[in-house]
PDB file of C-alpha atoms in Angstrom:
ATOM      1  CA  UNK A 130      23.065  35.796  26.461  1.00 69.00           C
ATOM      2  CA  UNK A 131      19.244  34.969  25.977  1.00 79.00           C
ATOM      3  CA  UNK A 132      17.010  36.805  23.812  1.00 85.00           C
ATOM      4  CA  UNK A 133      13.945  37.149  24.539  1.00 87.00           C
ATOM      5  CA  UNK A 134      11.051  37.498  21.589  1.00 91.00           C
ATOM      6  CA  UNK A 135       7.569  38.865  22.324  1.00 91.00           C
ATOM      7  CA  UNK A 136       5.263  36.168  21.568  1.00 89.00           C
ATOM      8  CA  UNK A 137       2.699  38.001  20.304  1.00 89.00           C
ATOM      9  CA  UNK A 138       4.564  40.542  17.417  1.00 92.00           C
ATOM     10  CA  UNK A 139       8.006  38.594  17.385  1.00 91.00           C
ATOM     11  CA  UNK A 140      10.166  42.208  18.724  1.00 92.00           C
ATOM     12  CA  UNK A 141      12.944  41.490  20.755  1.00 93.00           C
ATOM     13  CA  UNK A 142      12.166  42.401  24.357  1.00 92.00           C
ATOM     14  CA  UNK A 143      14.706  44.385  26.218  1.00 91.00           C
ATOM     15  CA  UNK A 144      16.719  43.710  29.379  1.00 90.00           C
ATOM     16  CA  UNK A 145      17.385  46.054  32.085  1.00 90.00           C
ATOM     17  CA  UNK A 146      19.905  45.218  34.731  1.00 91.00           C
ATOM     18  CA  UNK A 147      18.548  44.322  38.198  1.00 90.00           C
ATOM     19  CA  UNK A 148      20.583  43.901  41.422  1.00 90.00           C
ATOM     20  CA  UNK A 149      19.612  40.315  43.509  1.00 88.00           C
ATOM     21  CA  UNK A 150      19.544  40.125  47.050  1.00 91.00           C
ATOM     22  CA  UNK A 151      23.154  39.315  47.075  1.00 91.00           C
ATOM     23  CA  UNK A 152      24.060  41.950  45.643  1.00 90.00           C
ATOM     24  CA  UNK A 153      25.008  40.593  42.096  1.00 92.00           C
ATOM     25  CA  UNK A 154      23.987  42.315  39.265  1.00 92.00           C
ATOM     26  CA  UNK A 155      21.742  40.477  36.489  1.00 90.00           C
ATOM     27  CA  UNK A 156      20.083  41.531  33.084  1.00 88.00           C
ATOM     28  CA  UNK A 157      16.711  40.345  33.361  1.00 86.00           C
ATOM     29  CA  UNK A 158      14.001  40.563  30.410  1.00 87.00           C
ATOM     30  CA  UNK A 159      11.820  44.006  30.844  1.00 86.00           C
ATOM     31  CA  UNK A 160       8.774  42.431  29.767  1.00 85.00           C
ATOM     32  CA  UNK A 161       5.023  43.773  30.009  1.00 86.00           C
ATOM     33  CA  UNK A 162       2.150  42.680  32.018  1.00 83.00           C
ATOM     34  CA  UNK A 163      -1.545  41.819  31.760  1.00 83.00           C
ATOM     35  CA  UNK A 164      -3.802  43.727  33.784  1.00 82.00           C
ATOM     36  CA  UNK A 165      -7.315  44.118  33.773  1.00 81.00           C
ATOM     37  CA  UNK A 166      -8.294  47.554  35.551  1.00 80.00           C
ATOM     38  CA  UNK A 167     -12.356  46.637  35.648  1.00 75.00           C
ATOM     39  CA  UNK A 168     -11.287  43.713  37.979  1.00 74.00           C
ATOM     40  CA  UNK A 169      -8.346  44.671  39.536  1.00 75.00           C
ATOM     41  CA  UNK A 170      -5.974  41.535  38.160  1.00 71.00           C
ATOM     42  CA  UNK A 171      -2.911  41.428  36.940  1.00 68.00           C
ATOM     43  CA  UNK A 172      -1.423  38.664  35.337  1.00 68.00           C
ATOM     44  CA  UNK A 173       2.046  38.232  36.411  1.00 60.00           C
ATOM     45  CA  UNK A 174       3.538  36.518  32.609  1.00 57.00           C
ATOM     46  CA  UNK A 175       5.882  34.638  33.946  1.00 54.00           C
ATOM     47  CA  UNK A 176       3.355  32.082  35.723  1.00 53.00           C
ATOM     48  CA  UNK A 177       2.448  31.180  32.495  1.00 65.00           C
ATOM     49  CA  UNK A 178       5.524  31.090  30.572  1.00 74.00           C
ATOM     50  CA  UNK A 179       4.685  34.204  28.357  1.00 80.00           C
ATOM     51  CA  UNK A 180       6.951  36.783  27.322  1.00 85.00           C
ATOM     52  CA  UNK A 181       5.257  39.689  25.910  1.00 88.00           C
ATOM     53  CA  UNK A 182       6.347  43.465  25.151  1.00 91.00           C
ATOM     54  CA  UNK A 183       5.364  46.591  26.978  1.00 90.00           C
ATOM     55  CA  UNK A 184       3.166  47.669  24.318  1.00 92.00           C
ATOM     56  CA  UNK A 185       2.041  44.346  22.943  1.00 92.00           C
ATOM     57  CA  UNK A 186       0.787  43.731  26.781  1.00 89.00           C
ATOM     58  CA  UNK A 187      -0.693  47.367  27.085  1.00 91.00           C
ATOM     59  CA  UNK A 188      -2.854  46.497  23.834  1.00 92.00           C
ATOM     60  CA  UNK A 189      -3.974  42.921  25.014  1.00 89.00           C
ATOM     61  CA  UNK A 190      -4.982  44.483  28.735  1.00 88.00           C
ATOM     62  CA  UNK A 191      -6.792  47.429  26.690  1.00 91.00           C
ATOM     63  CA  UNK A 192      -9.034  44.446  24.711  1.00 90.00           C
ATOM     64  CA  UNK A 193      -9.141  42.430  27.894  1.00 87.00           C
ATOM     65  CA  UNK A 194     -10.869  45.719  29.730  1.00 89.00           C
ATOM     66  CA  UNK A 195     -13.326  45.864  26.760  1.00 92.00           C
ATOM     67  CA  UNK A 196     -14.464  42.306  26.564  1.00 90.00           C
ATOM     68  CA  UNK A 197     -14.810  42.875  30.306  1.00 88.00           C
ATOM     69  CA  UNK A 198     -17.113  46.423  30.264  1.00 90.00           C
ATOM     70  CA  UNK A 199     -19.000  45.084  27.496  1.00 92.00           C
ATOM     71  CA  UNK A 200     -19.941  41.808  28.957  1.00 90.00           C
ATOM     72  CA  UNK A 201     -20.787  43.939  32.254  1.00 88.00           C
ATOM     73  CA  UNK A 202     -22.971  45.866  29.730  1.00 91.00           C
ATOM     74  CA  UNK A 203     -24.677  43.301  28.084  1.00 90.00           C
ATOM     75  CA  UNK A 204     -25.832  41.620  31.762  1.00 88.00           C
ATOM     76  CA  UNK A 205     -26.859  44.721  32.469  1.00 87.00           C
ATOM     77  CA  UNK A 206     -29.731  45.229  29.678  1.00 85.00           C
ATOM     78  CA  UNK A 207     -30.228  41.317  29.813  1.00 74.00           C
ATOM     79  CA  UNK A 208     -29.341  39.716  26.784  1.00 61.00           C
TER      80      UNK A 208
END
């Protein structure tokens, strides 16, 4: 069996099992996801060969939305 490590703290990521569309059943990784809310993206991992966990993701989307509303912010007042 693989084991999948987060890439950004090192903890093992789980696996849930998921059924294919014929009908096998297969553990896959349950691995978070980028998204940026201010821009509607998300940033499907797996494109880029990234494995990251659920909360590692949730606290690289939450720095991606800052950098995002403060740039916004700072074109705003014109710096």
């Amino acid at each position: 069996m693989i084991v999948y490590k987060c890439d950004n703290c090192g903890a093992e990521i789980p696996t849930e099992k998921r059924e294919t569309l014929s009908g096998d059943i297969v553990d896959v990784p349950d691995v978070g996801h980028l998204e940026c809310k201010e821009i509607k993206l998300t940033i499907l991992n797996s494109i880029h060969n990234m494995h990251l966990c659920k909360s590692c993701a949730n606290m690289l989307s939450a720095q991606i939305d800052y950098e995002v509303l403060k740039f916004k912010t700072e074109t705003l007042q014109g710096r």
